[in-house]
Short mmCIF file of C-alpha atoms and ligand atoms in Angstrom, two decimals:
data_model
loop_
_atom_site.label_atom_id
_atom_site.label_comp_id
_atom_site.label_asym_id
_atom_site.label_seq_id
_atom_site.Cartn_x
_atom_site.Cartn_y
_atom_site.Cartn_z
CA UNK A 20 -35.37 -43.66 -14.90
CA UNK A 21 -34.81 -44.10 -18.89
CA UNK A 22 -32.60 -41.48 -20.18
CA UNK A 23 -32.18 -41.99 -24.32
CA UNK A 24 -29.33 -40.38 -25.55
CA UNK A 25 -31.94 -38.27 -28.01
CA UNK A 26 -35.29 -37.76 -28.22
CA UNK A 27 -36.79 -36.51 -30.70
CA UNK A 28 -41.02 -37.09 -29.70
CA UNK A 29 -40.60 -34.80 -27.03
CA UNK A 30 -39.74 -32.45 -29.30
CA UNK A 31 -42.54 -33.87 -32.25
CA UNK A 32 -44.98 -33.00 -29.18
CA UNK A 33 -44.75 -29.67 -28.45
CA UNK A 34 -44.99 -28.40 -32.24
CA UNK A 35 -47.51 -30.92 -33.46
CA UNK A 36 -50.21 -29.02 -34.61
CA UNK A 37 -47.51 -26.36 -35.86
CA UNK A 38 -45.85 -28.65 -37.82
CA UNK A 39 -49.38 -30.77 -38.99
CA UNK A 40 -50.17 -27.21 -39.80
CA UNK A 41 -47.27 -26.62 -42.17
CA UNK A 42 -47.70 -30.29 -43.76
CA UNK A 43 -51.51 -29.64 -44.65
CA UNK A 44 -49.91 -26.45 -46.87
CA UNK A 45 -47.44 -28.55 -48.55
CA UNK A 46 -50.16 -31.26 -49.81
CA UNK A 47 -53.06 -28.41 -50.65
CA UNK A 48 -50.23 -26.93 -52.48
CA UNK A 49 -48.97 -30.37 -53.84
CA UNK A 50 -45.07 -28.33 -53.83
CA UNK A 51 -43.52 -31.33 -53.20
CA UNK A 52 -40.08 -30.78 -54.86
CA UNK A 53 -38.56 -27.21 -54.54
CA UNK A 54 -40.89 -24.98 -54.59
CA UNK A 55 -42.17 -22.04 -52.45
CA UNK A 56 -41.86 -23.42 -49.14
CA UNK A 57 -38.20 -24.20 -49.77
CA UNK A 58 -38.15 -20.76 -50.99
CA UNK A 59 -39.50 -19.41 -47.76
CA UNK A 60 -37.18 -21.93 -46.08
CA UNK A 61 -34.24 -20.29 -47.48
CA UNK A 62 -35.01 -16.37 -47.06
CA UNK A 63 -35.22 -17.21 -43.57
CA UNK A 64 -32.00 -19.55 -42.68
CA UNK A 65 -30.18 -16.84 -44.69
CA UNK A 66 -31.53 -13.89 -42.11
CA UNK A 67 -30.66 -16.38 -39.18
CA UNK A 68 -27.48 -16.88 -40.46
CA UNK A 69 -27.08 -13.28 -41.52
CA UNK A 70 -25.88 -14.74 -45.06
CA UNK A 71 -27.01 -12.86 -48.13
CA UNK A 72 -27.78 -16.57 -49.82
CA UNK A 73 -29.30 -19.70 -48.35
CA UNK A 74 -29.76 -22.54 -51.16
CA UNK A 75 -31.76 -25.80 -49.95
CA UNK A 76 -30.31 -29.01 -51.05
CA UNK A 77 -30.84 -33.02 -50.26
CA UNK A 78 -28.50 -33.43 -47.33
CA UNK A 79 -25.49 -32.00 -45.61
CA UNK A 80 -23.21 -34.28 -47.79
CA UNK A 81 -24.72 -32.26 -50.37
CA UNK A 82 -23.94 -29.42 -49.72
CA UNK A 83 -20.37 -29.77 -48.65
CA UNK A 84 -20.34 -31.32 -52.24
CA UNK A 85 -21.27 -29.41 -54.45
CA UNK A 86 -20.63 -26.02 -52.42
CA UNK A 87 -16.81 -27.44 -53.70
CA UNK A 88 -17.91 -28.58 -56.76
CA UNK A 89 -19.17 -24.73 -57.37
CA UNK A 90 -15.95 -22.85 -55.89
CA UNK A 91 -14.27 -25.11 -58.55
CA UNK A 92 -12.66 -28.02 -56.10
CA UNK A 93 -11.89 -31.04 -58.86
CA UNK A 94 -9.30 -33.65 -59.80
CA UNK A 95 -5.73 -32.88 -58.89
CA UNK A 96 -7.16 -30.75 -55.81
CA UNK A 97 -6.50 -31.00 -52.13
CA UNK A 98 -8.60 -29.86 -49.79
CA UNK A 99 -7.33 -29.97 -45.94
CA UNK A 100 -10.30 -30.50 -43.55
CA UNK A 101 -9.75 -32.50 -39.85
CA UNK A 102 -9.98 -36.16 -38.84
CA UNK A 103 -12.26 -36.13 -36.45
CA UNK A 104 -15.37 -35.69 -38.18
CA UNK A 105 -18.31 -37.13 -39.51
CA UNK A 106 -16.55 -38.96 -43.04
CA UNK A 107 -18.92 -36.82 -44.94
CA UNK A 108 -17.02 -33.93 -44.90
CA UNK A 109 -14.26 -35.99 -46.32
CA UNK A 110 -15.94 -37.79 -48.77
CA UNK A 111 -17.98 -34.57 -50.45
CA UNK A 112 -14.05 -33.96 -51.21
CA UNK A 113 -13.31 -37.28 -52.68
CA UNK A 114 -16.49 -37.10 -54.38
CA UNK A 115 -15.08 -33.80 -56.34
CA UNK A 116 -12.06 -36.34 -57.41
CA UNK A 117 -9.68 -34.05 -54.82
CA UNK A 118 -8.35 -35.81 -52.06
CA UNK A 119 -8.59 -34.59 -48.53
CA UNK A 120 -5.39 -33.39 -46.62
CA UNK A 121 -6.00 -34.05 -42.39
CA UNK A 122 -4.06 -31.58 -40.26
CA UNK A 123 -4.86 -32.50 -36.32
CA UNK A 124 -6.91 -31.04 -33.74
CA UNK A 125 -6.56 -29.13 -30.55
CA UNK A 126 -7.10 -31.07 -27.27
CA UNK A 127 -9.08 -28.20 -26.14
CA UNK A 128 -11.66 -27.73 -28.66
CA UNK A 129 -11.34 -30.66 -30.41
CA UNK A 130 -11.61 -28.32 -34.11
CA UNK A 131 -8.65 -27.62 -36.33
CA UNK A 132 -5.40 -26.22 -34.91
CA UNK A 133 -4.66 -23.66 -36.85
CA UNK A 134 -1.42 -23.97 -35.98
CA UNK A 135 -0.93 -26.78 -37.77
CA UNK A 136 -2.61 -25.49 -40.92
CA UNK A 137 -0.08 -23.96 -42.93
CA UNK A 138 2.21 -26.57 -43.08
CA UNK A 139 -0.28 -29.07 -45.07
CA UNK A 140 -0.90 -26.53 -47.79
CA UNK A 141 0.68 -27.17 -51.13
CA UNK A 142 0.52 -26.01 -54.51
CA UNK A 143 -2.35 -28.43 -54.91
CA UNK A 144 -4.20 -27.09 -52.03
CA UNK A 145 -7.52 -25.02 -53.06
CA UNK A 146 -9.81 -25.28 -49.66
CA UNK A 147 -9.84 -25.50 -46.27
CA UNK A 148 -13.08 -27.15 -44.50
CA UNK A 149 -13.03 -26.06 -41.00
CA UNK A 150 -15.65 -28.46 -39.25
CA UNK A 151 -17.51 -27.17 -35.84
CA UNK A 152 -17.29 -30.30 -34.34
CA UNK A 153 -20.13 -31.13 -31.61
CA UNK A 154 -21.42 -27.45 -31.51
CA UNK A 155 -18.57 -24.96 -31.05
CA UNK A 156 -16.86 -23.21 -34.05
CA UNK A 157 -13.33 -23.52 -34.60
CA UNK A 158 -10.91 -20.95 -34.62
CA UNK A 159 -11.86 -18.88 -37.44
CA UNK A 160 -9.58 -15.46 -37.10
CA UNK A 161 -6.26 -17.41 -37.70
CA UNK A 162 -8.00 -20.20 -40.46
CA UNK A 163 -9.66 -17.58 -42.38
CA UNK A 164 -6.32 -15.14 -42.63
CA UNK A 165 -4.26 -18.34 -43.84
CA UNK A 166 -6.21 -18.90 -46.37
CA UNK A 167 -6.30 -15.04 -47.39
CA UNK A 168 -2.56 -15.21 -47.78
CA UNK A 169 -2.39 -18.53 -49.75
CA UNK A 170 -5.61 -17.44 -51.91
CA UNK A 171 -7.89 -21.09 -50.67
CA UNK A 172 -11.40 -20.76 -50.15
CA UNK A 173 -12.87 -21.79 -46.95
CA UNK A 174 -16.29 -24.04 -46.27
CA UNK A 175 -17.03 -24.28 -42.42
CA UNK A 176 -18.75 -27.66 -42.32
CA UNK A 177 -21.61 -26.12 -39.44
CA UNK A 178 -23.90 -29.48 -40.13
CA UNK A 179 -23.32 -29.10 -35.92
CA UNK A 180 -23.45 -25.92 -35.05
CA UNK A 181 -26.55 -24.22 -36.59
CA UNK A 182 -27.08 -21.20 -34.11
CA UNK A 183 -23.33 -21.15 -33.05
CA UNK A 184 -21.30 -18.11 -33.11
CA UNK A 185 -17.39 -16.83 -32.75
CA UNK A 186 -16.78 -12.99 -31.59
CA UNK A 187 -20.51 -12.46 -32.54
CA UNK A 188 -20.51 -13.84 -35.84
CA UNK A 189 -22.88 -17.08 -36.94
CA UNK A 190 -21.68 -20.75 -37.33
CA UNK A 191 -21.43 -20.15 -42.10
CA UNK A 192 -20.81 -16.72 -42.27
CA UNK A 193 -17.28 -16.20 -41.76
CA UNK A 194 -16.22 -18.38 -44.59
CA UNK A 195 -16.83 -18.59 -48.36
CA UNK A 196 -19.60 -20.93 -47.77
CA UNK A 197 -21.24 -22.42 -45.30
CA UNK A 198 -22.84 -25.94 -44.82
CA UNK A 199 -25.33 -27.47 -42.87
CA UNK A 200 -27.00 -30.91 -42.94
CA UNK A 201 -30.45 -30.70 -41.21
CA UNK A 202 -30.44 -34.34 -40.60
CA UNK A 203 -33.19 -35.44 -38.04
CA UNK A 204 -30.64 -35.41 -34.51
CA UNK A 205 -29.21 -32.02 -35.53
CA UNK A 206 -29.90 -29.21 -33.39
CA UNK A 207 -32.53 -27.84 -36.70
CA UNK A 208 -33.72 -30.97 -37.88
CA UNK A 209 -35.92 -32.34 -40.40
CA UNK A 210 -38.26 -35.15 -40.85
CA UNK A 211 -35.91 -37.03 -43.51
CA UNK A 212 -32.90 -35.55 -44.97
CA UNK A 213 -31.88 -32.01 -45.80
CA UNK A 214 -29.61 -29.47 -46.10
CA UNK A 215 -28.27 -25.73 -46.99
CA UNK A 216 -25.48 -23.80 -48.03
CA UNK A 217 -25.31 -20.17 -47.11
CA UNK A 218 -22.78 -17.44 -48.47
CA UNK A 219 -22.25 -14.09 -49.44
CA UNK A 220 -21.04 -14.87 -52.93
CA UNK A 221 -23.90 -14.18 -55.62
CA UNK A 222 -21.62 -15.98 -58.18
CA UNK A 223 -21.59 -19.04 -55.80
CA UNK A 224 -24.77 -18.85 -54.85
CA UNK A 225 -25.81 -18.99 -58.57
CA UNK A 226 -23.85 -22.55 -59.17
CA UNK A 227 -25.02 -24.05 -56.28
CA UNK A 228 -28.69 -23.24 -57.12
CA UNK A 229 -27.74 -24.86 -60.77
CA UNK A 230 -25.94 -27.65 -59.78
CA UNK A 231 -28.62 -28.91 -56.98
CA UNK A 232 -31.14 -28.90 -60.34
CA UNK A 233 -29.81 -30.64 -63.45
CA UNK A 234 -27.59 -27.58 -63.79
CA UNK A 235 -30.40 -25.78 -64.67
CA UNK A 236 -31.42 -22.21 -64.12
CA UNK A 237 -34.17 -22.07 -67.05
CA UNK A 238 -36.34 -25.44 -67.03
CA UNK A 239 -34.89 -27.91 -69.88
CA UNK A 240 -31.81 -25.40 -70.80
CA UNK A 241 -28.78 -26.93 -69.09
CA UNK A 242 -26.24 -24.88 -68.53
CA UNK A 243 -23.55 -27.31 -66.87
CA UNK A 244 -24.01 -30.83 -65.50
CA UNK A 245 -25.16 -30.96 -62.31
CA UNK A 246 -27.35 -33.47 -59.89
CA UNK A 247 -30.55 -34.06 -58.25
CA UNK A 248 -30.02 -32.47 -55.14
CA UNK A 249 -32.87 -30.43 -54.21
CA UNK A 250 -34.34 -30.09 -51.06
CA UNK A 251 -38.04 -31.53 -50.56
CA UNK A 252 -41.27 -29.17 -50.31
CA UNK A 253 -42.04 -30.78 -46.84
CA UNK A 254 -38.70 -30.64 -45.59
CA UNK A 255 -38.61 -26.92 -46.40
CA UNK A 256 -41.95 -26.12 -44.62
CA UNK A 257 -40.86 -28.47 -41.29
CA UNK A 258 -37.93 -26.62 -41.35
CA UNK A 259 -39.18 -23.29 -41.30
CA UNK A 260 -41.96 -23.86 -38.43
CA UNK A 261 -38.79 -25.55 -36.48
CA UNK A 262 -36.18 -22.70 -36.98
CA UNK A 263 -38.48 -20.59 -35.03
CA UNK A 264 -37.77 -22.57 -32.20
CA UNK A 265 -34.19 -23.28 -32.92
CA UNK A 266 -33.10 -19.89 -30.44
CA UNK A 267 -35.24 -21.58 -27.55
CA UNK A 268 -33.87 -24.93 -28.06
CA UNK A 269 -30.33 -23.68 -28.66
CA UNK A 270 -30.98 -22.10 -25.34
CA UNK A 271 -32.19 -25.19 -23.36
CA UNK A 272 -29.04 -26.98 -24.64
CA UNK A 273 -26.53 -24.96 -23.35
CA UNK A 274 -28.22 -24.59 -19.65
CA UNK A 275 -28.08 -28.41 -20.05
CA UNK A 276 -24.94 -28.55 -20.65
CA UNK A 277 -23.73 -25.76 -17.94
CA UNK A 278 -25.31 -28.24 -15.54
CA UNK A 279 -23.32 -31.07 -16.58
CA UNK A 280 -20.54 -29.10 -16.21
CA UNK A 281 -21.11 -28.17 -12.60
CA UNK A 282 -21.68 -31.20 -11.33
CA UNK A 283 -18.92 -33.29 -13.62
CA UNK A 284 -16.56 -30.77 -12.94
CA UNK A 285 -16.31 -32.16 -9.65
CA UNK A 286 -16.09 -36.04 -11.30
CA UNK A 287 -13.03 -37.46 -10.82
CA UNK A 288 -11.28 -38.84 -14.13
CA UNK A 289 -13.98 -37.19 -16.82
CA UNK A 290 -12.84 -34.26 -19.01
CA UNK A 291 -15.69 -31.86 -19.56
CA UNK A 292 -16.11 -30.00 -22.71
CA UNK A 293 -14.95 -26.79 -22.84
CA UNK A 294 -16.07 -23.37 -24.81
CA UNK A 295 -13.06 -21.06 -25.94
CA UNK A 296 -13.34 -17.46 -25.24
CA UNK A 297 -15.57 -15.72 -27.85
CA UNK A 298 -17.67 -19.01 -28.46
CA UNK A 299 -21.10 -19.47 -28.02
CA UNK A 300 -21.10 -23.62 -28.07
CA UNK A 301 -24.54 -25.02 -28.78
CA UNK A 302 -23.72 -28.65 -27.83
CA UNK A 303 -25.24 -30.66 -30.43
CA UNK A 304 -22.84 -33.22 -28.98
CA UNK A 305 -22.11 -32.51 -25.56
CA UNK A 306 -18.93 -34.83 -25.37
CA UNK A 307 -16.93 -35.92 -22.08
CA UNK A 308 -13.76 -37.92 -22.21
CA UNK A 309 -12.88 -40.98 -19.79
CA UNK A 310 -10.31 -43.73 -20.12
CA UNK A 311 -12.26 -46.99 -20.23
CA UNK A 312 -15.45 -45.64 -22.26
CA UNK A 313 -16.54 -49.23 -23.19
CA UNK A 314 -16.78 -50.46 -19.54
CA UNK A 315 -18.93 -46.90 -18.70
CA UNK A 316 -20.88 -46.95 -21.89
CA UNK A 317 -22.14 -50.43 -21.13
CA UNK A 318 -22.60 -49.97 -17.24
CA UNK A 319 -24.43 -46.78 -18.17
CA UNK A 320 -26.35 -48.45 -20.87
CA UNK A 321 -27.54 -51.49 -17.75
CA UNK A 322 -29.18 -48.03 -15.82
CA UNK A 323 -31.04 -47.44 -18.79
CA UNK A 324 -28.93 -44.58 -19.72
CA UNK A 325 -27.69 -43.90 -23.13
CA UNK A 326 -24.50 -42.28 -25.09
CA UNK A 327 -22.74 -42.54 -28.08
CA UNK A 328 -19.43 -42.24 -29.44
CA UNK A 329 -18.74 -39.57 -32.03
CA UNK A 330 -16.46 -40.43 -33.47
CA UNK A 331 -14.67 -43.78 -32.28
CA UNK A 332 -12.33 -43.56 -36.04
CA UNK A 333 -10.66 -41.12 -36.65
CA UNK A 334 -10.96 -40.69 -41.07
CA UNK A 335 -7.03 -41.26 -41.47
CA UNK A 336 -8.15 -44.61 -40.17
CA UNK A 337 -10.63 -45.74 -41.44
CA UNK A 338 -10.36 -48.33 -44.40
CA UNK A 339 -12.02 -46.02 -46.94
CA UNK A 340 -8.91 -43.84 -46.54
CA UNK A 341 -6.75 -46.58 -46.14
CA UNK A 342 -4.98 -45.77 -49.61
CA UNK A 343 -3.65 -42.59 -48.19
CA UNK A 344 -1.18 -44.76 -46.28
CA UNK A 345 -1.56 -42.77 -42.94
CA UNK A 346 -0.83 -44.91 -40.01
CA UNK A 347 -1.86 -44.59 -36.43
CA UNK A 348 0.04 -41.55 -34.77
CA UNK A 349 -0.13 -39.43 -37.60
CA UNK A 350 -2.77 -37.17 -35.84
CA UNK A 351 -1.82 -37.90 -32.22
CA UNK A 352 -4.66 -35.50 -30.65
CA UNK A 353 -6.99 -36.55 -32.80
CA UNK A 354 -6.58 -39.95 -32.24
CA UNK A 355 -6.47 -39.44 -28.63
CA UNK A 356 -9.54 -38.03 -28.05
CA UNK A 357 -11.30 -39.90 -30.58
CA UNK A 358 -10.44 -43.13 -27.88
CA UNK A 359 -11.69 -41.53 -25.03
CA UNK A 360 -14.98 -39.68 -26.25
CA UNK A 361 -18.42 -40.65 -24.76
CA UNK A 362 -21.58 -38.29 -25.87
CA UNK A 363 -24.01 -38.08 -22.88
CA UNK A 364 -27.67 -37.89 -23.74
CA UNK A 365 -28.20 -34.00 -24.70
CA UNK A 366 -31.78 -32.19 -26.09
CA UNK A 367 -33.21 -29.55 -25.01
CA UNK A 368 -35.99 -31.26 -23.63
CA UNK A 369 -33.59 -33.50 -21.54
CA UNK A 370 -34.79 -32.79 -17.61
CA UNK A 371 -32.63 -31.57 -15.10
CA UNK A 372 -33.32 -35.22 -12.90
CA UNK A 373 -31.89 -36.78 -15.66
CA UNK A 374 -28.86 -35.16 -15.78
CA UNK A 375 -29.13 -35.74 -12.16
CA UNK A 376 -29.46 -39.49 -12.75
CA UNK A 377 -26.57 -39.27 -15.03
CA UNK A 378 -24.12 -37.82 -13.11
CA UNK A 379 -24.93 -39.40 -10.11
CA UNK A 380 -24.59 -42.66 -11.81
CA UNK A 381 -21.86 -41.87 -13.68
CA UNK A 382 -19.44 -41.16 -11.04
CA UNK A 383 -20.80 -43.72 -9.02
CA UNK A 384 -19.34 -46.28 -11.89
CA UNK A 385 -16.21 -44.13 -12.50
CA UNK A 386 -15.50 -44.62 -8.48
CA UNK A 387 -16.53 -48.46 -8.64
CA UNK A 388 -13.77 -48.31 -11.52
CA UNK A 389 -10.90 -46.53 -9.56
CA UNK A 390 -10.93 -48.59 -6.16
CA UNK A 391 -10.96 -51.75 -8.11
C1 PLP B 5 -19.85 -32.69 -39.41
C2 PLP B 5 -20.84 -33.25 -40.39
N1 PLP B 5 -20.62 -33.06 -41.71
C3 PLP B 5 -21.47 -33.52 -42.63
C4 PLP B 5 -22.61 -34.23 -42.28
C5 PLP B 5 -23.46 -34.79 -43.35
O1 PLP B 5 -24.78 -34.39 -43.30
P1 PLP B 5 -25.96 -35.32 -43.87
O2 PLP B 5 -26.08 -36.50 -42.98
O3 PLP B 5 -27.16 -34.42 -43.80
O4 PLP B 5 -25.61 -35.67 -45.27
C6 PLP B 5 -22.89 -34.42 -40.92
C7 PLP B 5 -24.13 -35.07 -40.47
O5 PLP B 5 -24.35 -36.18 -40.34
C8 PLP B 5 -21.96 -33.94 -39.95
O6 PLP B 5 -22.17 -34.14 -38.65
#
């Protein structure tokens, strides 16, 4: 049995003609860049989100960019985010000329300790970017009244948690802004690259809108200099027929995952992913952790079964941040889990025999591995 770590025709299939639908309105309409269907796009993502604002821009690296840019994040700045991440939170800091600050993570939820957060903020500090790493949010009660007390703005970096919540409250709500990549894997995906920021802030919302066009609100009258960063017309109109769905699929994901856990639970030598009180985890990544990943990754791989490793560098280590000068065991956690994470195939159209086959398999190799 084949079981790819993601598969996105199953889902293509069952919203075809919805989607083929949506396309044909695009092209009659020729609104290929911006438009009303990006328009549409964003009334809606802001009512799922329960966000006053929802501005569509290129790609999640944009709007972590120039949702910064906007609160005013530039050279001289630091923002603190987390090391184990995607590097494009990171680098939509660097990209403002601020550099990033990387506090560790806990070893339960793999987000930002928040314990850890007040002793990286400086004089020079002006943001925090909590990230929801692999579908769970981070601990926003204790983030969020830190950065009250020290006056920082906060931009959860959600790009994996569309649909998630804490206490009740959506994945980009709880902070100033909120930012989402709809790259094609994500849980709301397009067919190419997009992205959002929500947020309360009318002020905010204002710049962003500007910035993602020329710095333009009037056509030709440039107000400030901004990018091309707008989201497409056919990207908007995919999105919306898929957001529909997102609930169901957000659903299908976490009954997924609940499987896994009953039956690795029981796996000797495998860490299962945990959601914290309050959470409602929507396992874009649904991440175990073994010692000797390569050796399972590769047996796994010879059964026709497929993971992935997010992320196997921590940022503090990788050579684009080499300049910071931050060796290994500067961010013990975070280094530590980023050696032992494997990502087990997870969509919601994944069948319960392959997680099944998975398990089955994959303690069947773990086993081989401990009475050798
Ligand atoms: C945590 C995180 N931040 C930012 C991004 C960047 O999003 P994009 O690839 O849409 O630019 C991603 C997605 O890849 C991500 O997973």
């Amino acid at each position: 049995m084949k079981v790819p770590f993601l598969d996105l025709k199953a889902q293509y299939d069952s919203i075809k003609d919805e989607v083929a639908a949506a396309i044909q309105q695009v092209l009659d309409k020729t609104a290929f860049a911006g438009g009303p269907f990006v328009a549409q796009f964003e009334k809606e993502f802001a009512a799922f989100c329960k966000t006053q604002y929802c501005i569509g821009v290129g790609s999640g690296t944009d709007a972590l960019w120039l949702a910064l840019l906007a609160l005013g994040v530039g050279p001289g700045d630091e923002v603190i985010t987390v090391p184990d991440t995607f590097i494009a939170t990171a680098e939509a800091i660097s990209y403002c000329g601020a550099k990033p600050v990387f506090v560790d993570v806990e070893e339960k939820t793999y987000n930002m300790n928040p314990f850890l957060l007040e002793a990286a903020i400086t004089p020079r500090t002006k943001a925090i970017i909590p990230v929801h790493l692999f579908g769970q949010m981070a601990d926003m009660d204790p983030i969020m009244a830190i950065a009250r007390k020290h006056s920082l703005y906060v931009v959860e970096d959600a790009s994996q948690a569309h649909g998630a919540e804490h206490k009740g409250l959506i994945a980009g709500s709880i902070g100033d802004a909120g930012c989402f990549s709809f790259y094609p894997g994500k849980n709301l995906g397009a067919y190419g690259e997009a992205g959002a920021v929500v947020t309360n802030n009318a002020d905010l919302d204002e710049k962003v809108r500007m910035l993602r066009d020329h710095g333009q609100a009037k056509k030709y009258y440039h107000a400030m200099i901004g990018w091309n960063a707008r989201m497409d017309g056919l990207q908007g109109a995919i999105l919306s027929v898929k957001l529909k769905h997102l609930p169901a699929w957000n659903e299908a994901r976490r009954r997924n995952a609940k499987r896994y856990n009953e039956m690795l639970g029981k796996t000797n030598g495998v860490v299962i992913p945990r959601e914290s009180p309050h959470n409602k985890h929507v396992y874009h990544i649904y991440a175990i952790r073994v010692q000797n990943r390569d050796a399972l990754i590769s047996s796994l791989a010879g059964k026709d079964i497929h993971c992935g490793i997010h992320y196997p560098i921590p940022l503090h280590l990788q050579d684009a941040f080499r300049s910071f000068g931050l060796e290994r065991g500067s961010f013990p956690v975070g280094e530590k889990v980023a050696s032992e994470f494997v990502s087990l195939p997870m969509f919601p159209e994944l069948g319960q025999d392959q997680i099944e086959f998975v398990v089955r398999e994959l303690g069947s190799i773990l086993t081989g591995q401990f009475v050798r």
